[in-house]
PDB file of C-alpha atoms and ligand atoms in Angstrom:
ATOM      1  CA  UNK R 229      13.578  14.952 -11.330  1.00 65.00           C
ATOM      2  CA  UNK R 230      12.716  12.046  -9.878  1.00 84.00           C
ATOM      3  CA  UNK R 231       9.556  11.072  -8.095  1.00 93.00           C
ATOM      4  CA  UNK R 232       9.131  11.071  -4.463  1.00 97.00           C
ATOM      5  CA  UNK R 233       7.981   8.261  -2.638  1.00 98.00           C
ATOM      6  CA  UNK R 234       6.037   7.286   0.656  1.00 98.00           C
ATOM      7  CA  UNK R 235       5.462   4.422   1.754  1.00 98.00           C
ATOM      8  CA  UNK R 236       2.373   3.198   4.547  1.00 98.00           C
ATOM      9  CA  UNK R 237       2.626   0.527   6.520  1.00 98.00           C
ATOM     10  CA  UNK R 238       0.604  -0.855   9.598  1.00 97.00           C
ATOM     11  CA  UNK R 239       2.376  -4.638   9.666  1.00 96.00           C
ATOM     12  CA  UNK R 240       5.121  -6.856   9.482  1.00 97.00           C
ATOM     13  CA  UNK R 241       7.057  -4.594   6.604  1.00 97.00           C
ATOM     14  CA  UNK R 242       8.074  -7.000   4.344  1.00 98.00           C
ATOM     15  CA  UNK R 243       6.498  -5.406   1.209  1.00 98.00           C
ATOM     16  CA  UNK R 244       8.249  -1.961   2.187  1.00 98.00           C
ATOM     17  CA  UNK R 245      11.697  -3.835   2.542  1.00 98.00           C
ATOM     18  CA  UNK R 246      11.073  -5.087  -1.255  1.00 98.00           C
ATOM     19  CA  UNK R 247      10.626  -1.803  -2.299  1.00 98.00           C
ATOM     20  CA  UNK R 248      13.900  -0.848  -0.222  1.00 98.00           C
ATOM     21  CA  UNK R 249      15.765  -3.247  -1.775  1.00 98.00           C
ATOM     22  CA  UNK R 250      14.782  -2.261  -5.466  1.00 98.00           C
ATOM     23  CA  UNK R 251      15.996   1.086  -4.520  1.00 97.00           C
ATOM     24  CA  UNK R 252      12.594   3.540  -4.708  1.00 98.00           C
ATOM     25  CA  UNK R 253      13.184   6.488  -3.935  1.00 97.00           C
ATOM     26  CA  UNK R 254      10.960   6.596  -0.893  1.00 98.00           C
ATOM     27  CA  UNK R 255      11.656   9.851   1.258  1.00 97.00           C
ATOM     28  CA  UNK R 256       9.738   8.753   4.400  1.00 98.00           C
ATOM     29  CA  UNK R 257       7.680   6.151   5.447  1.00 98.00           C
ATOM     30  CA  UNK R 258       4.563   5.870   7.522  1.00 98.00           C
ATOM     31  CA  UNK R 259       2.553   4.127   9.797  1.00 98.00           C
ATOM     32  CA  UNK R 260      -0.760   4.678  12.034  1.00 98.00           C
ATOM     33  CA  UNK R 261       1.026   2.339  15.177  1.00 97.00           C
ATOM     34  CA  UNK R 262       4.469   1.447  16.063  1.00 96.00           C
ATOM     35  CA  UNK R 263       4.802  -1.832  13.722  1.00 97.00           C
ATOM     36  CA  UNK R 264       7.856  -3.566  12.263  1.00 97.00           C
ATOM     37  CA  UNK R 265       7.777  -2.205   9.016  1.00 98.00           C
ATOM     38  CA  UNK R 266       8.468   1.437  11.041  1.00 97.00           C
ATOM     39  CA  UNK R 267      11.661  -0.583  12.826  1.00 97.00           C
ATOM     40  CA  UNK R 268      12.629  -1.557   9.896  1.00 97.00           C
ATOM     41  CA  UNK R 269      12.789   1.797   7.842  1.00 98.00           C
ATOM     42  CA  UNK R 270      13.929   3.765  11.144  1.00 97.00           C
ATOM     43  CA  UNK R 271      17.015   0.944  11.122  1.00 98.00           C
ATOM     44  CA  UNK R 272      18.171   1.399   7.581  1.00 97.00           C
ATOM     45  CA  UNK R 273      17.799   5.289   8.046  1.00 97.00           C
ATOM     46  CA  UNK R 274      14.650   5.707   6.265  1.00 98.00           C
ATOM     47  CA  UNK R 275      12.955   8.988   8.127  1.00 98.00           C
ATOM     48  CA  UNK R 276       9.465   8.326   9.365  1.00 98.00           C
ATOM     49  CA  UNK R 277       6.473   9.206  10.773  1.00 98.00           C
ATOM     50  CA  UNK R 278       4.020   7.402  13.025  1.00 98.00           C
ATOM     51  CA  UNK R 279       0.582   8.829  14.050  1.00 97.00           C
ATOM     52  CA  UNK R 280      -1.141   6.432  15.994  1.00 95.00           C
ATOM     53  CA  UNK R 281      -4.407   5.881  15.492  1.00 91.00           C
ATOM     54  CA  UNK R 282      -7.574   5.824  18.042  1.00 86.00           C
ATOM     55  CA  UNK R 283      -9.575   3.226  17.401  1.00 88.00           C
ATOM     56  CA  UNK R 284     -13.635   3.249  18.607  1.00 90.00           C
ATOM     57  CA  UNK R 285     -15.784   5.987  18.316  1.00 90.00           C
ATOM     58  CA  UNK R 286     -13.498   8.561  19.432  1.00 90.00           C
ATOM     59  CA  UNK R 287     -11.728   8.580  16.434  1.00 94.00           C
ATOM     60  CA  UNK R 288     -12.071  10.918  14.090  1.00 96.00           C
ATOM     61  CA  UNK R 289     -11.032   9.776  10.339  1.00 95.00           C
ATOM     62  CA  UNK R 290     -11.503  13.052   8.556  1.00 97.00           C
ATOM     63  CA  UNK R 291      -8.984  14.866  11.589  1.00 97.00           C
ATOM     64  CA  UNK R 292      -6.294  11.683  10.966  1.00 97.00           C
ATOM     65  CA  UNK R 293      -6.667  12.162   7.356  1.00 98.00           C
ATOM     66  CA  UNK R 294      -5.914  15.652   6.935  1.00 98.00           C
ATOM     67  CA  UNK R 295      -2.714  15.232   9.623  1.00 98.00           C
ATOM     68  CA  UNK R 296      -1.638  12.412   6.812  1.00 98.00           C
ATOM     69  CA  UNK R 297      -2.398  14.826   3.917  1.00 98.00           C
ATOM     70  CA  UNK R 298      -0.146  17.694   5.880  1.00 98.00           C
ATOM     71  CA  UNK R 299       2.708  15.086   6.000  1.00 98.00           C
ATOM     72  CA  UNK R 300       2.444  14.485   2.468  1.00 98.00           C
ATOM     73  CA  UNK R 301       2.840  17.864   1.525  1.00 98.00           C
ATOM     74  CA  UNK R 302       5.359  18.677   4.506  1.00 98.00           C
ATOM     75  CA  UNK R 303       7.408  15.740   2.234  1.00 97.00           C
ATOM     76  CA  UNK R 304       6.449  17.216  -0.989  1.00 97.00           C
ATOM     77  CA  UNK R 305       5.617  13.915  -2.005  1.00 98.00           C
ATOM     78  CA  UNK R 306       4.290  12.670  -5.610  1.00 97.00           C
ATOM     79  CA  UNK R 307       3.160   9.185  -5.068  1.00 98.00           C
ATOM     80  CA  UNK R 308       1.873   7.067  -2.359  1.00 98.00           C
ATOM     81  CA  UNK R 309       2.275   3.250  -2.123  1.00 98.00           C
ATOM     82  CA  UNK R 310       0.508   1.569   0.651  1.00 98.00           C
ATOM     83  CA  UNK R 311       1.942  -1.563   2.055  1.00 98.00           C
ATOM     84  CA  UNK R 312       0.177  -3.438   4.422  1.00 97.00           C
ATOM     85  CA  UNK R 313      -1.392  -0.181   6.050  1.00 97.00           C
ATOM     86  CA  UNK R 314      -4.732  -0.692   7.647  1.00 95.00           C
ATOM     87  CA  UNK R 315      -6.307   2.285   8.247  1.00 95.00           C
ATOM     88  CA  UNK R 316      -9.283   3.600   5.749  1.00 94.00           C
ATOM     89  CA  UNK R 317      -8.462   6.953   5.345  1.00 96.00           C
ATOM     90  CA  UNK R 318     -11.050   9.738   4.796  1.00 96.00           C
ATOM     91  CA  UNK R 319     -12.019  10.549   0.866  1.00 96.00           C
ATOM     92  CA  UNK R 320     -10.640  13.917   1.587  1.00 97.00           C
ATOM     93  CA  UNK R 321      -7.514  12.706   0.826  1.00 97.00           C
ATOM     94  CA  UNK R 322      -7.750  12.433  -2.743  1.00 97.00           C
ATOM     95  CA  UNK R 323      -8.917  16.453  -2.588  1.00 97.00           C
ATOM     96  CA  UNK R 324      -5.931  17.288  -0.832  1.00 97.00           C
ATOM     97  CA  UNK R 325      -3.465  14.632  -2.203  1.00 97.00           C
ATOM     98  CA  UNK R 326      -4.521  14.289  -5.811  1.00 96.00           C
ATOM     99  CA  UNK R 327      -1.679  12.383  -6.730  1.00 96.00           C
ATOM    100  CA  UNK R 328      -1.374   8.864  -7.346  1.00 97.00           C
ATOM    101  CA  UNK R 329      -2.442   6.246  -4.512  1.00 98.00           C
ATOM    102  CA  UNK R 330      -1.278   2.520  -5.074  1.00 98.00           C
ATOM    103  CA  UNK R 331      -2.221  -0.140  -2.735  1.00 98.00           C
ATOM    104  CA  UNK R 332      -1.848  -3.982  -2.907  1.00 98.00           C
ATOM    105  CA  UNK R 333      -4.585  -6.336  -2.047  1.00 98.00           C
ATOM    106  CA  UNK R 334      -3.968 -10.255  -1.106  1.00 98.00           C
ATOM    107  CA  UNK R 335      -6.748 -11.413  -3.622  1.00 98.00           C
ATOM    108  CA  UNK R 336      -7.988 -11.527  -7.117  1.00 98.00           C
ATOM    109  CA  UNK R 337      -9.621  -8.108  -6.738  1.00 97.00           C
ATOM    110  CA  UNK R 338     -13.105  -7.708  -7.377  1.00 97.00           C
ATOM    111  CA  UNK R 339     -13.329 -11.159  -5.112  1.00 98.00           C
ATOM    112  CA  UNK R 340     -12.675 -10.736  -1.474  1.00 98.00           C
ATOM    113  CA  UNK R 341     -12.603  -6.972  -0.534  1.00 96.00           C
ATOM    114  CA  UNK R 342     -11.665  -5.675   2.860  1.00 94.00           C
ATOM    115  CA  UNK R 343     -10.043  -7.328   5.504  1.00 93.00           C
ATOM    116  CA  UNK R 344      -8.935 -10.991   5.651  1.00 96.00           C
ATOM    117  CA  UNK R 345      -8.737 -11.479   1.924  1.00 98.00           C
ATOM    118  CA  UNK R 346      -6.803 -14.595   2.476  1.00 98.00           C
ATOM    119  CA  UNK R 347      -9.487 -15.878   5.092  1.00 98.00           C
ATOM    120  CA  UNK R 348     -12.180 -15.177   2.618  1.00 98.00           C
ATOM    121  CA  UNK R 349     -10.367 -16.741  -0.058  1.00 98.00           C
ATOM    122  CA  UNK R 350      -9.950 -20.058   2.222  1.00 98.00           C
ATOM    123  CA  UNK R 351     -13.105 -20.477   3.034  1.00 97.00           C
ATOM    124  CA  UNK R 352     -14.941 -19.763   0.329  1.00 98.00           C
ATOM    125  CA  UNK R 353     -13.093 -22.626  -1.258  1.00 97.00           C
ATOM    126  CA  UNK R 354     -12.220 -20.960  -4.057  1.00 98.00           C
ATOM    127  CA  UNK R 355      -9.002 -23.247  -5.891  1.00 98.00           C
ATOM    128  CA  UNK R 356      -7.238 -20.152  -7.284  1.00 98.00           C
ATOM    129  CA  UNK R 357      -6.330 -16.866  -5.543  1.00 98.00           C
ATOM    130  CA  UNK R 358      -3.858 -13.879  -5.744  1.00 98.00           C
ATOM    131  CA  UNK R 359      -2.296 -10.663  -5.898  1.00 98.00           C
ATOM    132  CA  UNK R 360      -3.929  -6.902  -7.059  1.00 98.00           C
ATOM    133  CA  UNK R 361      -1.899  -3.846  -7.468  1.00 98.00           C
ATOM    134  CA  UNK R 362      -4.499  -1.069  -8.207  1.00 98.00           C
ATOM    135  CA  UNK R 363      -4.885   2.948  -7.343  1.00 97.00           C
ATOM    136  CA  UNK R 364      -6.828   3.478  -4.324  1.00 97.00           C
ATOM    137  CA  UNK R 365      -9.737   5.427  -4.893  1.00 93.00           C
ATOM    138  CA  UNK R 366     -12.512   6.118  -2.362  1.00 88.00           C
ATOM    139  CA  UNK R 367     -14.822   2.657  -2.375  1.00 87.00           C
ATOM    140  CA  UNK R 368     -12.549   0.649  -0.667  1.00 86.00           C
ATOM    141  CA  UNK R 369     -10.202  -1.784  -2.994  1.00 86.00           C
ATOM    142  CA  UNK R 370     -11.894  -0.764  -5.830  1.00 89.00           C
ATOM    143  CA  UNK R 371      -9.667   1.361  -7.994  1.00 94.00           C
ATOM    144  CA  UNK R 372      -8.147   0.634 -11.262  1.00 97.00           C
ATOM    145  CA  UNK R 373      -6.531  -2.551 -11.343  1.00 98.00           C
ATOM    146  CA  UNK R 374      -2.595  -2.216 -12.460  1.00 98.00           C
ATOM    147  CA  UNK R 375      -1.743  -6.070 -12.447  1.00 98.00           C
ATOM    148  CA  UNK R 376      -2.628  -9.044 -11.105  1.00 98.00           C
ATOM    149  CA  UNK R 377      -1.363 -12.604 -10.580  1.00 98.00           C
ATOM    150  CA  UNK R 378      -2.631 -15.554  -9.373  1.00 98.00           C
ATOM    151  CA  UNK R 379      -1.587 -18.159  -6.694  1.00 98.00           C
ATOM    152  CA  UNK R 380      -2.930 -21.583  -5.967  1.00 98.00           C
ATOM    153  CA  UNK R 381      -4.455 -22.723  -2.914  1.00 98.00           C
ATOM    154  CA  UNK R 382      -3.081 -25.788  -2.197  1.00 97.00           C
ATOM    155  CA  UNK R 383      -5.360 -28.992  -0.151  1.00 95.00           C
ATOM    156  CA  UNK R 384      -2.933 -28.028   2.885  1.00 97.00           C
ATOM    157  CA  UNK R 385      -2.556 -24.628   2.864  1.00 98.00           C
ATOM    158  CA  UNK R 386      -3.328 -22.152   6.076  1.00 98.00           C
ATOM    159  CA  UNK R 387      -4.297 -18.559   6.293  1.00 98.00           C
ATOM    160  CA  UNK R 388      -0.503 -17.915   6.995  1.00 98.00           C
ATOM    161  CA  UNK R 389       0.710 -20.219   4.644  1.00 98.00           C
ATOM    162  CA  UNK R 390      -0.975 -18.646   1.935  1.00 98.00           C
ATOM    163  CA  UNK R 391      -0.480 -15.336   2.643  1.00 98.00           C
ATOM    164  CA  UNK R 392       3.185 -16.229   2.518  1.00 98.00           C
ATOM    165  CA  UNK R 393       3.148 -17.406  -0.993  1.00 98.00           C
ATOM    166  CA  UNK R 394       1.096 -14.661  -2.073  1.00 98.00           C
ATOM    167  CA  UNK R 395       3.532 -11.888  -0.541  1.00 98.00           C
ATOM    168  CA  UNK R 396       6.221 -13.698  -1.822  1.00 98.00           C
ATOM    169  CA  UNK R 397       4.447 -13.118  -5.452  1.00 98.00           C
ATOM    170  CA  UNK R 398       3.504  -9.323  -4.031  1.00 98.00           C
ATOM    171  CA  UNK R 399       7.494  -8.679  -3.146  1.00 98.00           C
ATOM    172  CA  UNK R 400       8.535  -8.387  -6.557  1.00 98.00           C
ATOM    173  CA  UNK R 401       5.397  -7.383  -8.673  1.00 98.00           C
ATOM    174  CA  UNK R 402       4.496  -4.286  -6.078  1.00 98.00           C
ATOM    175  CA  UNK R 403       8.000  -2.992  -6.466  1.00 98.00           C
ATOM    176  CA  UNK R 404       7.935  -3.465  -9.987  1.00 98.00           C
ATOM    177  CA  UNK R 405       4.537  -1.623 -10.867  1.00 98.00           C
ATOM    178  CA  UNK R 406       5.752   1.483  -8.483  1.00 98.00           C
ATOM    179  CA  UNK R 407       8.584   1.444 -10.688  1.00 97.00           C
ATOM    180  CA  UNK R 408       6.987   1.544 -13.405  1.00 97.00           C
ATOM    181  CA  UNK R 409       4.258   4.174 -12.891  1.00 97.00           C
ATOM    182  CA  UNK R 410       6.962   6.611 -11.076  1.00 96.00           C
ATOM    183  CA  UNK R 411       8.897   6.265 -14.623  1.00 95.00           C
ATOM    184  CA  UNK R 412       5.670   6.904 -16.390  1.00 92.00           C
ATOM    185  CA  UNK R 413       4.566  10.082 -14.004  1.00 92.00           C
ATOM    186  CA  UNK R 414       8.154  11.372 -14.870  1.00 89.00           C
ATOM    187  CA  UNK R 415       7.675  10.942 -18.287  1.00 84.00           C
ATOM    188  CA  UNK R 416       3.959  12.777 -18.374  1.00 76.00           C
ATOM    189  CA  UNK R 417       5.118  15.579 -16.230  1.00 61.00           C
ATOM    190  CA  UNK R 418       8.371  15.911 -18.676  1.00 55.00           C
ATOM    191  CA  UNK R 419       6.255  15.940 -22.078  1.00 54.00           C
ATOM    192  CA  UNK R 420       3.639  18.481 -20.142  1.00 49.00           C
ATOM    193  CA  UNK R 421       7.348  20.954 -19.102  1.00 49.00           C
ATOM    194  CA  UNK R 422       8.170  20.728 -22.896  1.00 45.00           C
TER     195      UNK R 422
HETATM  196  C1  GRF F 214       0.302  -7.786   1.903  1.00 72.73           C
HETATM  197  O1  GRF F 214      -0.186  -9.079   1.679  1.00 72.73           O
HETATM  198  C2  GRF F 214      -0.587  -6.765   1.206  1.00 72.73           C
HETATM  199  O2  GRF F 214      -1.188  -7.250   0.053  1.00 72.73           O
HETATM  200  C3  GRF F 214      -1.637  -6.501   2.255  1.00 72.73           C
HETATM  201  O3  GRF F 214      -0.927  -6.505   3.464  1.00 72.73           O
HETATM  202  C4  GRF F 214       0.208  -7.377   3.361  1.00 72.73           C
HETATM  203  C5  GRF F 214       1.396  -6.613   3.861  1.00 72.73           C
HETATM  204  O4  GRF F 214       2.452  -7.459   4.226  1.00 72.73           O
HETATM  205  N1  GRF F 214      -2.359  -5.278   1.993  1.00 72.73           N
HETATM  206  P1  GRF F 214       3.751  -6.884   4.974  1.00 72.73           P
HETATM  207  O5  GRF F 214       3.307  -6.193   6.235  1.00 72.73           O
HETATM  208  O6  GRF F 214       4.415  -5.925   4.038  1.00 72.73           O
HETATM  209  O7  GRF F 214       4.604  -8.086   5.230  1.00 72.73           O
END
C-alpha cells in the first residue's frame, strides 16, 4: 500500500509544488498561517489544513502540537515532509507521531542552524554553501542527515539570490529523497507483513 504523505508549509510553496509535480502521494497539506504554498495545494485540489499560529507568549507549543499530531492521525498519515514550515513544534510530537519527519534546511547542516541559514551563510563569508535533507528530531536541524549538496556563493550574490539557487538545487533532491525513503518504508513494513 502505498505511503501517505503530508506536507508543511509556512512560505512561498515552491518546494511542495516539486513534490506535486513528481507525483507524491501527499493526502493533505498543512500550514500554521494562510501562505501561498496553502493557495497553491487548495488550487490543484490538494485538501488542507491551516491552524494558525499565536505568536508571543500566549502561545502554547505543546497545545498546537498535539492539534498537529490529531491531524496526522485524523489523515492516517505515515510520513511527514516539511517544506518551508516555520513553526518549532513541541518534542511531543515524535511520542505521538513516531513516524518519519523529513525537513530541508538551506545550508550545509551542522553550519548555520535555525533561521536565516542563507543570511548566516552570507555573512559569515563562507565561499561554499547548500542544501540538507535530514529527519527532524527534537534539537532543532539536527537529525540524521539524508543528503546534501552544495552551492556556491558567488562575489554578487544576495540573500534572495542565493536562496534561489539553492531551492532550485532543493526542488529536485527533496522530492527525490521522499521518494526514496517512502519506497524504502514500504519495503520494511512489507518484509516485517511477510
Ligand atoms: C527552502 O529553502 C527550505 O530549505 C527552507 O524553506 C525554504 C522553503 O521554500 N526550509 P518554499 O516556501 O518551498 O519556496
Amino acid at each position: 500500500m502505498t505511503k501517505r504523505l503530508a506536507v508543511f508549509v509556512s512560505g512561498e510553496g515552491s518546494l511542495l509544488k516539486s513534490m506535486i509535480d513528481a507525483d507524491l502521494p501527499i493526502h493533505f497539506v498543512f500550514a500554521d498561517r494562510m501562505c501561498e504554498g496553502i493557495h497553491i495545494a487548495s488550487a490543484l485540489g490538494f485538501e488542507t489544513e491551516c491552524i494558525q499560529r499565536e505568536y508571543g507568549v500566549s502561545f502554547n507549543r505543546k497545545k498546537y502540537t498535539l492539534e498537529v499530531s490529531h491531524l496526522l492521525s485524523d489523515y492516517a498519515i505515515d510520513i511527514v515532509a516539511m517544506a518551508g514550515f516555520m513553526t518549532v513544534l513541541d518534542e511531543v510530537i515524535f511520542e505521538k507521531f513516531p513516524e518519519p519527519i523529513l525537513n530541508c534546511h538551506p545550508s550545509l547542516l551542522p553550519a548555520f542552524p535555525g533561521k536565516d541559514a542563507v543570511r548566516q551563510a552570507l555573512e559569515y563569508g563562507v565561499k561554499i554553501t547548500g542544501t540538507t535533507i535530514h529527519y527532524a528530531e527534537k534539537s532543532l536541524d539536527a537529525g540524521a542527515i539524508i543528503a546534501q549538496e552544495a552551492v556556491r556563493i558567488e562575489r554578487q550574490d544576495t540573500v534572495k539570490s542565493l536562496h534561489e539557487r539553492i531551492k532550485k538545487v532543493e526542488r529536485i533532491l527533496y522530492p527525490k529523497m521522499v521518494r526514496n525513503i517512502i519506497a524504502d518504508l514500504s519495503r520494511k513494513r512489507f518484509s516485517i507483513v511477510r
